[in-house]
mmCIF file of C-alpha atoms in Angstrom:
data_model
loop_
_atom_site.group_PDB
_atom_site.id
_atom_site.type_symbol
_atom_site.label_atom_id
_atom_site.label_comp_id
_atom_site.label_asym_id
_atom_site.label_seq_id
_atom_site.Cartn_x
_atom_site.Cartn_y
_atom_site.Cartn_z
ATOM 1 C CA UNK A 169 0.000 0.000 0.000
ATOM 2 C CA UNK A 170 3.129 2.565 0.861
ATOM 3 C CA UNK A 171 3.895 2.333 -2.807
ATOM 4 C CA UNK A 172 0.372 3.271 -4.356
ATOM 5 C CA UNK A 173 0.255 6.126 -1.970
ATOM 6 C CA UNK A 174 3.800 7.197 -3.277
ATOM 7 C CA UNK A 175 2.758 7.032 -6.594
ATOM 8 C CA UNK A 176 -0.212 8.830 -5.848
ATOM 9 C CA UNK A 177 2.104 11.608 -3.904
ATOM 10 C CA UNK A 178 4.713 11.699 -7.207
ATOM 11 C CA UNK A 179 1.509 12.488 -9.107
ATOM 12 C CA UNK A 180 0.290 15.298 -6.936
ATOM 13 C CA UNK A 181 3.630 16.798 -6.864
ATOM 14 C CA UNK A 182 2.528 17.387 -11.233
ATOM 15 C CA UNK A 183 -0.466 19.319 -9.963
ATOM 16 C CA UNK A 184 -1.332 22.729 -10.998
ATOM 17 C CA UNK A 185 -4.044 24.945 -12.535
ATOM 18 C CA UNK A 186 -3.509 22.702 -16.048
ATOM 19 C CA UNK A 187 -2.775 19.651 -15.038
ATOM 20 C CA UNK A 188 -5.518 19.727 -11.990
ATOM 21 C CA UNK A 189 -8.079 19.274 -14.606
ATOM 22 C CA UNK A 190 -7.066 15.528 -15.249
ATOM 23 C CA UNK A 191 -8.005 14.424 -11.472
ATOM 24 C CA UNK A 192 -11.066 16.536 -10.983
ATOM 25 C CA UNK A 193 -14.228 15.985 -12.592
ATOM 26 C CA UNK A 194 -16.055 19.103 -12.613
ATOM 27 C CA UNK A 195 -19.417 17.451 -14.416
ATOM 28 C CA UNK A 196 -19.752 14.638 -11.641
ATOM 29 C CA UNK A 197 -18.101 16.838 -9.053
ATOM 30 C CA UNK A 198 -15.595 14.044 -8.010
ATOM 31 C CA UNK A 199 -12.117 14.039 -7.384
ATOM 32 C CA UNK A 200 -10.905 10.867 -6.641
ATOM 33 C CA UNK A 201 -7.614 11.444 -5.902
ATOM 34 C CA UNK A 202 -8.224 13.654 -3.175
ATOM 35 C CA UNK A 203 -10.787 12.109 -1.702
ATOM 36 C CA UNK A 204 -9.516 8.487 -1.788
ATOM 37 C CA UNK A 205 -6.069 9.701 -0.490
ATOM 38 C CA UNK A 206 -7.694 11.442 2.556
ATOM 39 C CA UNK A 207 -9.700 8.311 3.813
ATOM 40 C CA UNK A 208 -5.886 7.015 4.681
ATOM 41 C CA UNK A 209 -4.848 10.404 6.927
ATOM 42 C CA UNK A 210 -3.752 8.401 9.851
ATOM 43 C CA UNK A 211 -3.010 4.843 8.313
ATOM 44 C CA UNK A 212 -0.441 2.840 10.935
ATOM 45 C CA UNK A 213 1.941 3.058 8.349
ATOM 46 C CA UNK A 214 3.597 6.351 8.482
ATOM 47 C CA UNK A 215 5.002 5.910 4.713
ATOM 48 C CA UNK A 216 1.270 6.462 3.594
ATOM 49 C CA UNK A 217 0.543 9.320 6.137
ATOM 50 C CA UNK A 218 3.319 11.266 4.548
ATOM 51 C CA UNK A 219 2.237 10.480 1.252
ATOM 52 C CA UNK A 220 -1.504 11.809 2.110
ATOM 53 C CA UNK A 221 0.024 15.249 4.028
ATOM 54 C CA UNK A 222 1.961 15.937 1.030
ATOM 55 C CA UNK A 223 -0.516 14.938 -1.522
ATOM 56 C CA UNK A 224 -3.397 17.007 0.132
ATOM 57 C CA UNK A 225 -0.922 20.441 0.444
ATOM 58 C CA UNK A 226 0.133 19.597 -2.763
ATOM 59 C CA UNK A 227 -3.743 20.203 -4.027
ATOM 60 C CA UNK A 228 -4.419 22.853 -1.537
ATOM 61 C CA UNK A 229 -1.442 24.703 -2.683
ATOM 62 C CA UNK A 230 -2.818 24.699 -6.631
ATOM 63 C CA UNK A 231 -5.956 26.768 -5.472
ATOM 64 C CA UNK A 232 -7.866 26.373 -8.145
ATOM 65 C CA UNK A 233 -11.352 27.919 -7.358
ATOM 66 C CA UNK A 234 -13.505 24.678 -8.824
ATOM 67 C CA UNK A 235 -11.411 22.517 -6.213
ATOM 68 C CA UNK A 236 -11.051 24.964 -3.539
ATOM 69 C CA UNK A 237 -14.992 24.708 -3.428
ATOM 70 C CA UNK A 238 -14.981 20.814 -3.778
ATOM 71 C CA UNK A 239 -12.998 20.834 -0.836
ATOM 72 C CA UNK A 240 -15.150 23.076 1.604
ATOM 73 C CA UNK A 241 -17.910 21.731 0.312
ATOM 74 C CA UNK A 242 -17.778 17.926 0.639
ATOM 75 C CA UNK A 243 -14.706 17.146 2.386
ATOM 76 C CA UNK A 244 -13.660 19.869 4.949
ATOM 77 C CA UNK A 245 -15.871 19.759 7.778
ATOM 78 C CA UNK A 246 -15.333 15.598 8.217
ATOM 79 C CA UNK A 247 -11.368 15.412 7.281
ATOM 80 C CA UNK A 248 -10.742 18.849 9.438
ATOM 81 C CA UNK A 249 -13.260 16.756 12.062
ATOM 82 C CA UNK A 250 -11.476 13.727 12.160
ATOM 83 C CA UNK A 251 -7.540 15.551 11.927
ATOM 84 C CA UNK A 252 -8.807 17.664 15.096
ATOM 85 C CA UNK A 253 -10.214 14.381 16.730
ATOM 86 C CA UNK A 254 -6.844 12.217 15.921
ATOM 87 C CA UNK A 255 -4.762 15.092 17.453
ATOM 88 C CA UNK A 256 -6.782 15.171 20.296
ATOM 89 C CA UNK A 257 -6.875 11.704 21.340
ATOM 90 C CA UNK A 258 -3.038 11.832 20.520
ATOM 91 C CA UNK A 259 -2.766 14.740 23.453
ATOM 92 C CA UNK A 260 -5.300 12.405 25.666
ATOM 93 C CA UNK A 261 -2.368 9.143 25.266
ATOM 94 C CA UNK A 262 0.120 11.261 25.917
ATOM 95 C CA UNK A 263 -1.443 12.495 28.745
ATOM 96 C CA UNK A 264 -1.992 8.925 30.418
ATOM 97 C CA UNK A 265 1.624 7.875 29.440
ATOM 98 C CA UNK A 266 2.528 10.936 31.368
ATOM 99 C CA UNK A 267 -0.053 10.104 34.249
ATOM 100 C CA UNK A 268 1.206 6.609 34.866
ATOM 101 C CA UNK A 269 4.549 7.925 36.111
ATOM 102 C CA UNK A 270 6.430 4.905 35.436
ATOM 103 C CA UNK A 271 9.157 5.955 34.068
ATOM 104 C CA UNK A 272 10.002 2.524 32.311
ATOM 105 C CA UNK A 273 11.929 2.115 29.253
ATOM 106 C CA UNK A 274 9.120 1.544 27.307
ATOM 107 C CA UNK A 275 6.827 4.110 28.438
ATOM 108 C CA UNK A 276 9.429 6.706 27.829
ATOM 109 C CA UNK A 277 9.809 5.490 23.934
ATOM 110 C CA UNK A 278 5.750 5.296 23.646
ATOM 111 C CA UNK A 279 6.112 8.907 24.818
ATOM 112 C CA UNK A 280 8.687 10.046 22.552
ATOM 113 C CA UNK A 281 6.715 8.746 19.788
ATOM 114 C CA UNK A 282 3.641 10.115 20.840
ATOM 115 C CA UNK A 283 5.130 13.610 20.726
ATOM 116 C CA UNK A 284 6.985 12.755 17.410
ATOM 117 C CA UNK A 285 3.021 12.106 16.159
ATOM 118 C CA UNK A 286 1.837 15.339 17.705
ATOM 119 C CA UNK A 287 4.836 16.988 16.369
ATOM 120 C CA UNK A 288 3.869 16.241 12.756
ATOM 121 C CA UNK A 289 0.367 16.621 13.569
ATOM 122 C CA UNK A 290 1.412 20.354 14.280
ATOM 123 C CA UNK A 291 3.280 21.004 11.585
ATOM 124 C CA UNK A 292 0.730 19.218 9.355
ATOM 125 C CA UNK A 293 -1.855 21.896 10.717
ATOM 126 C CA UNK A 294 0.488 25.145 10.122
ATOM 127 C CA UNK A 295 1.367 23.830 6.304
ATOM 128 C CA UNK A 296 -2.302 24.155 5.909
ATOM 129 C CA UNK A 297 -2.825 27.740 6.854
#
């Protein structure tokens, strides 16, 4: 699967107010590549959640009007929904990792990674705006 997301990522890095055209369908108001790409935002494999965070700021950054209004109109409020949710329940594990107090060798790494997640869940969010 990290490979068809790549691929998918190497052709959003082509994107722009020509070649847009090719992935969007304004007649059936579809754009598959966006919105297939986005239903993987927090896969396990952090290959493919790359691939998605560069693939969806790769269309954002085209701005094309027809897409900017596919996007706040279909898939905004539930991908910004679930983003805000995934961060949040992030915060809430790092929280209990913190709570527990052991200060084990494995609890530390969970807790590294977890901020390592949050980390990119931060910058992920400032890219955006």
């Amino acid at each position: 699967m990290a490979y068809y997301f790549s691929f998918l990522k190497s052709l959003s890095l082509k994107l722009n107010t020509n070649t847009i055209h090719f992935f969007y369908n304004e007649h059936l108001r579809d754009f598959p590549l966006y919105t297939e790409a986005i239903k993987f935002f927090n896969h396990n494999e952090s290959m493919v959640r790359i691939a998605v965070r560069t693939l969806t700021l790769n269309v954002y950054r085209v701005g094309e009007e027809a897409i900017i209004k596919f996007i706040h109109g279909k898939t905004a409020a539930p991908y910004f929904s679930n983003l805000v949710w995934f961060i949040g329940n992030n915060t809430l594990m790092m929280e209990r990792c913190l709570r527990t107090g052991e200060a084990t060798h494995l609890t530390r790494n969970k807790l590294e990674s977890l901020v390592a997640l949050h980390l990119d869940d931060v910058h992920y969010v400032h890219d955006i705006m």
